[in-house]
PDB file of C-alpha atoms in Angstrom:
ATOM      1  CA  MET A   1       0.000   0.000   0.000  1.00 50.00           C
ATOM      2  CA  LYS A   2       1.467   3.302  -1.035  1.00 56.00           C
ATOM      3  CA  PRO A   3       1.991   5.877   1.718  1.00 58.00           C
ATOM      4  CA  LEU A   4      -0.317   8.823   1.521  1.00 53.00           C
ATOM      5  CA  PRO A   5       1.251  12.051   0.242  1.00 57.00           C
ATOM      6  CA  PRO A   6       1.853  14.726   2.889  1.00 58.00           C
ATOM      7  CA  ALA A   7      -1.109  16.988   3.453  1.00 54.00           C
ATOM      8  CA  PRO A   8      -0.774  20.509   2.143  1.00 54.00           C
ATOM      9  CA  PRO A   9       0.199  22.992   4.844  1.00 52.00           C
ATOM     10  CA  SER A  10      -2.593  24.742   6.668  1.00 58.00           C
ATOM     11  CA  TRP A  11      -2.477  28.526   6.612  1.00 60.00           C
ATOM     12  CA  LEU A  12      -2.480  28.519  10.414  1.00 62.00           C
ATOM     13  CA  ASP A  13       0.239  25.976  11.208  1.00 65.00           C
ATOM     14  CA  PRO A  14       3.952  26.971  11.342  1.00 68.00           C
ATOM     15  CA  ARG A  15       4.549  26.068   7.674  1.00 72.00           C
ATOM     16  CA  GLY A  16       1.554  28.104   6.588  1.00 71.00           C
ATOM     17  CA  LYS A  17       2.702  31.083   8.652  1.00 75.00           C
ATOM     18  CA  ALA A  18       6.142  30.814   7.063  1.00 80.00           C
ATOM     19  CA  LEU A  19       4.560  30.886   3.598  1.00 83.00           C
ATOM     20  CA  TRP A  20       2.520  33.949   4.525  1.00 83.00           C
ATOM     21  CA  PHE A  21       5.682  35.651   5.790  1.00 84.00           C
ATOM     22  CA  LEU A  22       7.610  34.869   2.595  1.00 89.00           C
ATOM     23  CA  LEU A  23       4.695  36.091   0.489  1.00 89.00           C
ATOM     24  CA  ALA A  24       4.484  39.362   2.420  1.00 89.00           C
ATOM     25  CA  LEU A  25       8.260  39.825   2.182  1.00 89.00           C
ATOM     26  CA  THR A  26       8.152  39.261  -1.588  1.00 91.00           C
ATOM     27  CA  VAL A  27       5.353  41.795  -1.987  1.00 90.00           C
ATOM     28  CA  LEU A  28       7.333  44.320   0.090  1.00 89.00           C
ATOM     29  CA  VAL A  29      10.470  43.867  -2.023  1.00 88.00           C
ATOM     30  CA  VAL A  30       8.551  44.185  -5.299  1.00 87.00           C
ATOM     31  CA  ALA A  31       6.726  47.267  -4.007  1.00 86.00           C
ATOM     32  CA  SER A  32      10.034  48.801  -2.962  1.00 82.00           C
ATOM     33  CA  PHE A  33      11.509  48.390  -6.455  1.00 80.00           C
ATOM     34  CA  TRP A  34       8.334  49.765  -7.995  1.00 81.00           C
ATOM     35  CA  SER A  35       7.993  52.815  -5.733  1.00 81.00           C
ATOM     36  CA  LEU A  36      11.634  53.959  -5.710  1.00 79.00           C
ATOM     37  CA  ASP A  37      12.988  55.935  -8.617  1.00 77.00           C
ATOM     38  CA  LEU A  38      16.038  53.725  -9.239  1.00 75.00           C
ATOM     39  CA  GLN A  39      18.068  55.014 -12.171  1.00 77.00           C
ATOM     40  CA  TRP A  40      19.789  51.728 -13.016  1.00 76.00           C
ATOM     41  CA  GLY A  41      20.420  52.727 -16.624  1.00 78.00           C
ATOM     42  CA  GLN A  42      22.182  55.913 -15.612  1.00 81.00           C
ATOM     43  CA  PHE A  43      24.082  54.175 -12.816  1.00 78.00           C
ATOM     44  CA  LEU A  44      25.407  51.442 -15.118  1.00 82.00           C
ATOM     45  CA  SER A  45      26.123  53.753 -18.050  1.00 85.00           C
ATOM     46  CA  LEU A  46      29.575  54.260 -19.540  1.00 86.00           C
ATOM     47  CA  GLU A  47      29.557  57.950 -18.621  1.00 87.00           C
ATOM     48  CA  ALA A  48      28.914  57.109 -14.958  1.00 83.00           C
ATOM     49  CA  ALA A  49      31.807  54.641 -15.012  1.00 86.00           C
ATOM     50  CA  ARG A  50      34.121  57.267 -16.501  1.00 87.00           C
ATOM     51  CA  SER A  51      33.086  59.860 -13.911  1.00 87.00           C
ATOM     52  CA  MET A  52      33.688  57.398 -11.099  1.00 86.00           C
ATOM     53  CA  GLY A  53      37.063  56.485 -12.557  1.00 87.00           C
ATOM     54  CA  ARG A  54      38.118  60.144 -12.688  1.00 86.00           C
ATOM     55  CA  PHE A  55      36.910  60.645  -9.105  1.00 82.00           C
ATOM     56  CA  LEU A  56      38.825  57.619  -7.808  1.00 85.00           C
ATOM     57  CA  GLY A  57      41.926  58.758  -9.674  1.00 85.00           C
ATOM     58  CA  GLU A  58      41.972  61.939  -7.591  1.00 82.00           C
ATOM     59  CA  PHE A  59      42.673  59.869  -4.468  1.00 84.00           C
ATOM     60  CA  PHE A  60      46.130  58.931  -5.725  1.00 85.00           C
ATOM     61  CA  PRO A  61      48.745  59.366  -4.500  1.00 87.00           C
ATOM     62  CA  PRO A  62      47.717  59.422  -0.820  1.00 87.00           C
ATOM     63  CA  ASP A  63      49.370  62.022   1.386  1.00 87.00           C
ATOM     64  CA  ALA A  64      52.218  60.276   3.209  1.00 86.00           C
ATOM     65  CA  SER A  65      53.970  63.307   4.680  1.00 89.00           C
ATOM     66  CA  PRO A  66      55.258  62.676   8.240  1.00 88.00           C
ATOM     67  CA  GLU A  67      53.342  65.597   9.752  1.00 90.00           C
ATOM     68  CA  PHE A  68      50.035  64.499   8.264  1.00 91.00           C
ATOM     69  CA  LEU A  69      50.617  60.858   9.212  1.00 91.00           C
ATOM     70  CA  ARG A  70      51.210  62.013  12.791  1.00 93.00           C
ATOM     71  CA  ARG A  71      47.871  63.844  12.760  1.00 91.00           C
ATOM     72  CA  VAL A  72      46.154  60.766  11.326  1.00 91.00           C
ATOM     73  CA  ALA A  73      47.688  58.631  14.083  1.00 92.00           C
ATOM     74  CA  VAL A  74      46.363  61.041  16.714  1.00 91.00           C
ATOM     75  CA  GLY A  75      42.918  60.965  15.085  1.00 88.00           C
ATOM     76  CA  THR A  76      43.005  57.160  14.963  1.00 89.00           C
ATOM     77  CA  TRP A  77      43.842  56.958  18.658  1.00 90.00           C
ATOM     78  CA  GLU A  78      41.068  59.455  19.427  1.00 89.00           C
ATOM     79  CA  THR A  79      38.572  57.348  17.485  1.00 89.00           C
ATOM     80  CA  LEU A  80      39.673  54.179  19.291  1.00 89.00           C
ATOM     81  CA  ALA A  81      39.432  55.921  22.656  1.00 90.00           C
ATOM     82  CA  MET A  82      35.945  57.224  21.868  1.00 89.00           C
ATOM     83  CA  SER A  83      34.710  53.767  20.901  1.00 89.00           C
ATOM     84  CA  ALA A  84      36.347  51.990  23.862  1.00 90.00           C
ATOM     85  CA  LEU A  85      35.162  54.481  26.488  1.00 93.00           C
ATOM     86  CA  GLY A  86      31.697  54.750  24.979  1.00 92.00           C
ATOM     87  CA  THR A  87      31.343  50.960  24.873  1.00 93.00           C
ATOM     88  CA  GLY A  88      32.640  50.601  28.436  1.00 93.00           C
ATOM     89  CA  LEU A  89      30.165  53.141  29.789  1.00 94.00           C
ATOM     90  CA  ALA A  90      27.382  51.484  27.794  1.00 94.00           C
ATOM     91  CA  ALA A  91      28.266  48.036  29.169  1.00 94.00           C
ATOM     92  CA  VAL A  92      28.046  49.284  32.767  1.00 94.00           C
ATOM     93  CA  ALA A  93      24.766  51.085  32.081  1.00 94.00           C
ATOM     94  CA  GLY A  94      23.484  48.059  30.161  1.00 92.00           C
ATOM     95  CA  VAL A  95      24.014  45.742  33.139  1.00 91.00           C
ATOM     96  CA  LEU A  96      22.342  48.189  35.520  1.00 91.00           C
ATOM     97  CA  LEU A  97      19.357  48.563  33.191  1.00 91.00           C
ATOM     98  CA  ALA A  98      19.170  44.869  32.291  1.00 89.00           C
ATOM     99  CA  LEU A  99      18.467  43.817  35.872  1.00 85.00           C
ATOM    100  CA  PRO A 100      15.131  45.672  36.216  1.00 86.00           C
ATOM    101  CA  ALA A 101      14.345  45.013  32.535  1.00 85.00           C
ATOM    102  CA  SER A 102      14.526  41.227  32.886  1.00 81.00           C
ATOM    103  CA  ARG A 103      11.934  38.898  34.390  1.00 72.00           C
ATOM    104  CA  ARG A 104      12.647  37.769  37.889  1.00 57.00           C
ATOM    105  CA  VAL A 105      13.765  34.160  38.129  1.00 49.00           C
ATOM    106  CA  ASP A 106      11.381  33.420  41.015  1.00 49.00           C
ATOM    107  CA  GLY A 107       8.389  34.364  38.862  1.00 48.00           C
ATOM    108  CA  GLY A 108       7.555  37.530  40.758  1.00 50.00           C
ATOM    109  CA  ALA A 109       6.387  40.629  38.936  1.00 50.00           C
ATOM    110  CA  SER A 110       8.805  43.490  38.432  1.00 65.00           C
ATOM    111  CA  TRP A 111       7.073  46.878  38.315  1.00 74.00           C
ATOM    112  CA  ALA A 112      10.181  48.433  36.715  1.00 78.00           C
ATOM    113  CA  ARG A 113      10.348  46.005  33.775  1.00 79.00           C
ATOM    114  CA  GLY A 114       7.969  47.903  31.485  1.00 83.00           C
ATOM    115  CA  PRO A 115       9.385  51.418  32.068  1.00 88.00           C
ATOM    116  CA  THR A 116      12.972  50.165  31.794  1.00 89.00           C
ATOM    117  CA  ARG A 117      12.241  48.410  28.511  1.00 89.00           C
ATOM    118  CA  LEU A 118      10.689  51.627  27.188  1.00 91.00           C
ATOM    119  CA  LEU A 119      13.844  53.507  28.200  1.00 92.00           C
ATOM    120  CA  LEU A 120      16.047  50.951  26.432  1.00 92.00           C
ATOM    121  CA  ASN A 121      13.883  51.226  23.305  1.00 92.00           C
ATOM    122  CA  ALA A 122      14.194  55.006  23.369  1.00 92.00           C
ATOM    123  CA  LEU A 123      17.982  54.917  23.796  1.00 92.00           C
ATOM    124  CA  ARG A 124      18.621  52.547  20.907  1.00 90.00           C
ATOM    125  CA  SER A 125      15.968  53.942  18.564  1.00 91.00           C
ATOM    126  CA  ILE A 126      17.907  57.226  18.236  1.00 90.00           C
ATOM    127  CA  PRO A 127      20.976  56.732  15.957  1.00 89.00           C
ATOM    128  CA  GLU A 128      24.435  57.714  17.122  1.00 87.00           C
ATOM    129  CA  LEU A 129      24.615  60.597  14.641  1.00 85.00           C
ATOM    130  CA  VAL A 130      21.407  62.109  16.033  1.00 88.00           C
ATOM    131  CA  TRP A 131      22.634  61.656  19.602  1.00 89.00           C
ATOM    132  CA  ALA A 132      25.906  63.381  18.664  1.00 86.00           C
ATOM    133  CA  ALA A 133      24.096  66.274  16.982  1.00 84.00           C
ATOM    134  CA  LEU A 134      21.944  66.743  20.097  1.00 86.00           C
ATOM    135  CA  LEU A 135      24.839  66.453  22.543  1.00 86.00           C
ATOM    136  CA  LEU A 136      26.996  68.928  20.612  1.00 82.00           C
ATOM    137  CA  ILE A 137      24.723  71.632  22.006  1.00 83.00           C
ATOM    138  CA  SER A 138      25.594  70.797  25.610  1.00 81.00           C
ATOM    139  CA  ALA A 139      28.977  69.079  25.332  1.00 77.00           C
ATOM    140  CA  GLY A 140      30.419  71.187  22.519  1.00 76.00           C
ATOM    141  CA  LEU A 141      32.557  70.128  19.580  1.00 76.00           C
ATOM    142  CA  GLY A 142      35.019  67.330  20.097  1.00 79.00           C
ATOM    143  CA  PRO A 143      35.227  63.703  21.206  1.00 84.00           C
ATOM    144  CA  PHE A 144      33.235  64.160  24.431  1.00 87.00           C
ATOM    145  CA  ALA A 145      29.955  64.481  22.542  1.00 86.00           C
ATOM    146  CA  GLY A 146      30.847  61.515  20.340  1.00 86.00           C
ATOM    147  CA  THR A 147      31.708  59.348  23.332  1.00 90.00           C
ATOM    148  CA  LEU A 148      28.420  60.157  25.045  1.00 91.00           C
ATOM    149  CA  ALA A 149      26.492  59.533  21.816  1.00 90.00           C
ATOM    150  CA  LEU A 150      28.013  56.062  21.509  1.00 92.00           C
ATOM    151  CA  ALA A 151      27.356  55.359  25.190  1.00 93.00           C
ATOM    152  CA  PHE A 152      23.674  56.347  25.044  1.00 94.00           C
ATOM    153  CA  HIS A 153      22.831  54.381  21.904  1.00 94.00           C
ATOM    154  CA  THR A 154      24.893  51.328  22.848  1.00 94.00           C
ATOM    155  CA  ALA A 155      23.447  51.249  26.369  1.00 94.00           C
ATOM    156  CA  GLY A 156      20.024  50.729  24.824  1.00 93.00           C
ATOM    157  CA  VAL A 157      21.291  47.903  22.624  1.00 93.00           C
ATOM    158  CA  LEU A 158      23.353  46.132  25.286  1.00 94.00           C
ATOM    159  CA  GLY A 159      20.709  46.579  27.958  1.00 93.00           C
ATOM    160  CA  ARG A 160      18.187  44.692  25.838  1.00 92.00           C
ATOM    161  CA  LEU A 161      20.681  41.951  24.934  1.00 92.00           C
ATOM    162  CA  PHE A 162      21.849  41.603  28.537  1.00 92.00           C
ATOM    163  CA  ALA A 163      18.244  41.364  29.779  1.00 90.00           C
ATOM    164  CA  GLU A 164      17.513  38.558  27.318  1.00 88.00           C
ATOM    165  CA  ALA A 165      20.675  36.715  28.371  1.00 89.00           C
ATOM    166  CA  ILE A 166      19.761  36.994  32.062  1.00 86.00           C
ATOM    167  CA  GLU A 167      16.216  35.759  31.431  1.00 83.00           C
ATOM    168  CA  ASN A 168      17.511  32.760  29.432  1.00 83.00           C
ATOM    169  CA  ALA A 169      20.094  31.723  32.045  1.00 80.00           C
ATOM    170  CA  PRO A 170      19.512  28.214  33.498  1.00 78.00           C
ATOM    171  CA  PRO A 171      17.517  28.725  36.718  1.00 76.00           C
ATOM    172  CA  GLY A 172      18.903  25.731  38.630  1.00 75.00           C
ATOM    173  CA  PRO A 173      21.926  27.302  40.384  1.00 75.00           C
ATOM    174  CA  ALA A 174      19.981  30.428  41.328  1.00 74.00           C
ATOM    175  CA  ALA A 175      17.089  28.367  42.697  1.00 74.00           C
ATOM    176  CA  ALA A 176      19.493  26.245  44.759  1.00 80.00           C
ATOM    177  CA  LEU A 177      20.984  29.314  46.403  1.00 75.00           C
ATOM    178  CA  ARG A 178      17.585  30.896  46.947  1.00 73.00           C
ATOM    179  CA  VAL A 179      16.381  27.779  48.785  1.00 75.00           C
ATOM    180  CA  GLN A 180      19.301  28.193  51.165  1.00 74.00           C
ATOM    181  CA  GLY A 181      18.118  31.702  52.012  1.00 73.00           C
ATOM    182  CA  VAL A 182      20.688  33.609  49.949  1.00 72.00           C
ATOM    183  CA  GLY A 183      19.630  37.163  49.031  1.00 71.00           C
ATOM    184  CA  GLY A 184      18.821  38.322  45.520  1.00 68.00           C
ATOM    185  CA  ALA A 185      22.036  40.311  44.953  1.00 73.00           C
ATOM    186  CA  ARG A 186      24.264  37.412  45.998  1.00 76.00           C
ATOM    187  CA  VAL A 187      22.201  34.997  43.907  1.00 76.00           C
ATOM    188  CA  PHE A 188      22.854  37.155  40.855  1.00 76.00           C
ATOM    189  CA  LEU A 189      26.574  37.539  41.595  1.00 74.00           C
ATOM    190  CA  TYR A 190      27.297  33.892  42.408  1.00 74.00           C
ATOM    191  CA  ALA A 191      24.779  31.996  40.227  1.00 74.00           C
ATOM    192  CA  THR A 192      23.391  34.023  37.320  1.00 78.00           C
ATOM    193  CA  LEU A 193      26.331  36.276  36.441  1.00 77.00           C
ATOM    194  CA  PRO A 194      28.945  33.482  36.097  1.00 80.00           C
ATOM    195  CA  GLN A 195      26.663  31.699  33.627  1.00 84.00           C
ATOM    196  CA  VAL A 196      25.949  34.703  31.410  1.00 84.00           C
ATOM    197  CA  LEU A 197      29.270  36.550  31.735  1.00 86.00           C
ATOM    198  CA  PRO A 198      30.873  35.043  28.592  1.00 85.00           C
ATOM    199  CA  GLN A 199      27.768  35.963  26.598  1.00 86.00           C
ATOM    200  CA  LEU A 200      27.744  39.510  28.020  1.00 89.00           C
ATOM    201  CA  LEU A 201      31.401  39.968  27.134  1.00 88.00           C
ATOM    202  CA  SER A 202      30.787  38.613  23.640  1.00 86.00           C
ATOM    203  CA  TYR A 203      27.944  41.087  23.102  1.00 89.00           C
ATOM    204  CA  THR A 204      30.122  43.923  24.391  1.00 91.00           C
ATOM    205  CA  LEU A 205      33.002  43.078  22.077  1.00 87.00           C
ATOM    206  CA  TYR A 206      30.662  42.832  19.114  1.00 86.00           C
ATOM    207  CA  ARG A 207      29.187  46.248  19.869  1.00 90.00           C
ATOM    208  CA  TRP A 208      32.712  47.630  20.223  1.00 89.00           C
ATOM    209  CA  GLU A 209      33.361  46.527  16.635  1.00 84.00           C
ATOM    210  CA  ASN A 210      30.281  48.437  15.527  1.00 87.00           C
ATOM    211  CA  ASN A 211      31.215  51.474  17.597  1.00 89.00           C
ATOM    212  CA  ILE A 212      34.612  51.669  15.914  1.00 86.00           C
ATOM    213  CA  ARG A 213      32.824  52.282  12.617  1.00 83.00           C
ATOM    214  CA  ALA A 214      30.293  54.602  14.233  1.00 86.00           C
ATOM    215  CA  ALA A 215      33.028  56.644  15.938  1.00 84.00           C
ATOM    216  CA  ALA A 216      34.775  57.087  12.593  1.00 79.00           C
ATOM    217  CA  VAL A 217      31.570  58.566  11.171  1.00 80.00           C
ATOM    218  CA  LEU A 218      30.522  60.688  14.168  1.00 82.00           C
ATOM    219  CA  GLY A 219      33.278  63.164  13.452  1.00 74.00           C
ATOM    220  CA  VAL A 220      31.330  64.253  10.378  1.00 75.00           C
ATOM    221  CA  VAL A 221      29.080  66.278  12.702  1.00 77.00           C
ATOM    222  CA  GLY A 222      32.072  67.590  14.656  1.00 73.00           C
ATOM    223  CA  ALA A 223      32.435  64.862  17.285  1.00 73.00           C
ATOM    224  CA  GLY A 224      36.200  64.414  16.876  1.00 75.00           C
ATOM    225  CA  GLY A 225      38.383  61.583  15.646  1.00 80.00           C
ATOM    226  CA  LEU A 226      39.092  60.520  12.091  1.00 84.00           C
ATOM    227  CA  GLY A 227      35.587  61.423  10.988  1.00 82.00           C
ATOM    228  CA  GLN A 228      36.147  65.082  11.756  1.00 83.00           C
ATOM    229  CA  MET A 229      39.383  65.052   9.774  1.00 87.00           C
ATOM    230  CA  LEU A 230      37.608  63.265   6.925  1.00 85.00           C
ATOM    231  CA  ALA A 231      34.789  65.810   6.784  1.00 82.00           C
ATOM    232  CA  PHE A 232      37.259  68.709   6.846  1.00 85.00           C
ATOM    233  CA  HIS A 233      39.620  67.511   4.117  1.00 87.00           C
ATOM    234  CA  MET A 234      36.905  66.042   1.917  1.00 83.00           C
ATOM    235  CA  GLY A 235      34.993  69.306   2.116  1.00 81.00           C
ATOM    236  CA  LEU A 236      38.087  71.119   0.845  1.00 83.00           C
ATOM    237  CA  PHE A 237      38.643  68.479  -1.880  1.00 84.00           C
ATOM    238  CA  HIS A 238      42.016  67.438  -0.413  1.00 87.00           C
ATOM    239  CA  MET A 239      41.644  64.027  -2.002  1.00 88.00           C
ATOM    240  CA  GLY A 240      45.172  62.797  -1.229  1.00 88.00           C
ATOM    241  CA  LYS A 241      44.661  63.486   2.472  1.00 90.00           C
ATOM    242  CA  THR A 242      41.181  61.959   2.257  1.00 89.00           C
ATOM    243  CA  ALA A 243      42.677  58.764   0.827  1.00 90.00           C
ATOM    244  CA  THR A 244      45.129  58.523   3.721  1.00 92.00           C
ATOM    245  CA  ILE A 245      42.345  58.970   6.273  1.00 90.00           C
ATOM    246  CA  LEU A 246      40.176  56.341   4.569  1.00 89.00           C
ATOM    247  CA  ALA A 247      43.110  53.904   4.529  1.00 90.00           C
ATOM    248  CA  ALA A 248      43.628  54.495   8.260  1.00 90.00           C
ATOM    249  CA  MET A 249      39.946  53.818   8.894  1.00 87.00           C
ATOM    250  CA  LEU A 250      40.021  50.575   6.920  1.00 87.00           C
ATOM    251  CA  LEU A 251      43.164  49.367   8.678  1.00 89.00           C
ATOM    252  CA  MET A 252      41.832  50.270  12.122  1.00 86.00           C
ATOM    253  CA  VAL A 253      38.486  48.540  11.566  1.00 83.00           C
ATOM    254  CA  ALA A 254      40.164  45.425  10.141  1.00 85.00           C
ATOM    255  CA  LEU A 255      42.555  45.107  13.106  1.00 85.00           C
ATOM    256  CA  VAL A 256      39.833  45.660  15.691  1.00 82.00           C
ATOM    257  CA  ASP A 257      37.481  43.217  13.939  1.00 79.00           C
ATOM    258  CA  ALA A 258      40.164  40.533  13.915  1.00 83.00           C
ATOM    259  CA  ALA A 259      41.085  41.076  17.568  1.00 81.00           C
ATOM    260  CA  SER A 260      37.460  41.187  18.707  1.00 77.00           C
ATOM    261  CA  HIS A 261      36.530  38.105  16.681  1.00 76.00           C
ATOM    262  CA  GLY A 262      39.387  36.143  18.236  1.00 79.00           C
ATOM    263  CA  ALA A 263      38.451  37.279  21.741  1.00 76.00           C
ATOM    264  CA  ARG A 264      34.797  36.343  21.228  1.00 71.00           C
ATOM    265  CA  ARG A 265      35.771  32.873  20.004  1.00 76.00           C
ATOM    266  CA  VAL A 266      37.860  32.326  23.128  1.00 76.00           C
ATOM    267  CA  LEU A 267      35.050  33.535  25.406  1.00 67.00           C
ATOM    268  CA  THR A 268      32.339  31.376  23.826  1.00 65.00           C
ATOM    269  CA  ARG A 269      34.264  28.096  23.789  1.00 67.00           C
TER     270      ARG A 269
END
């Protein structure tokens, strides 16, 4: 007797929901292509290729004068410092906000969970560039505003990730300590935190990678670092100096990505 063929998926079971999702995504992509005025013919034309070739040719040769390389090195260090300090402040704030934003392990209600989650949503919904533009009013031009902008946005991202990690931690060790009468703070420090610490560090390192790129761009609005140098020299059409700054950005991001990736692999083993 031949086996019966599989029944077609119902529109309400998981397979049917997946089909609905794919259909909606396809409609969204098609509507996006239809609604946007995409000039593919002009973009792929020979004249556009020639113009781009002439523009790229202006970047050569890069400026390799010792004085300018020294300034680029200072800007690179400033960008690294902005990203590291901003990420460090965000990690501390993220842990402090993740505790009230996560569900309690004992099942009790936390009145602060809803408001804290709203605060985390607000912090991460505002991009770093907007934060920097707002903070320039109070902090002034320079890396201080950029550092605070990175810290505010990243605190919202890390706080949400940290809260999810704390909620998903195995409850056994914490429950064992709680049965023995250990207080909530000590339960977190001795049971929950050791389990989630590698994951928290991995999230922090990953966000540091992103903040390196963000810090290099924040200078465009006057927040210091390589981005400020890039905006200045590109605005004056100093293309040789611009090429040197872009090369420094690429090298810095590549080195930090490699170091962070290696550290995250060690932490998650």
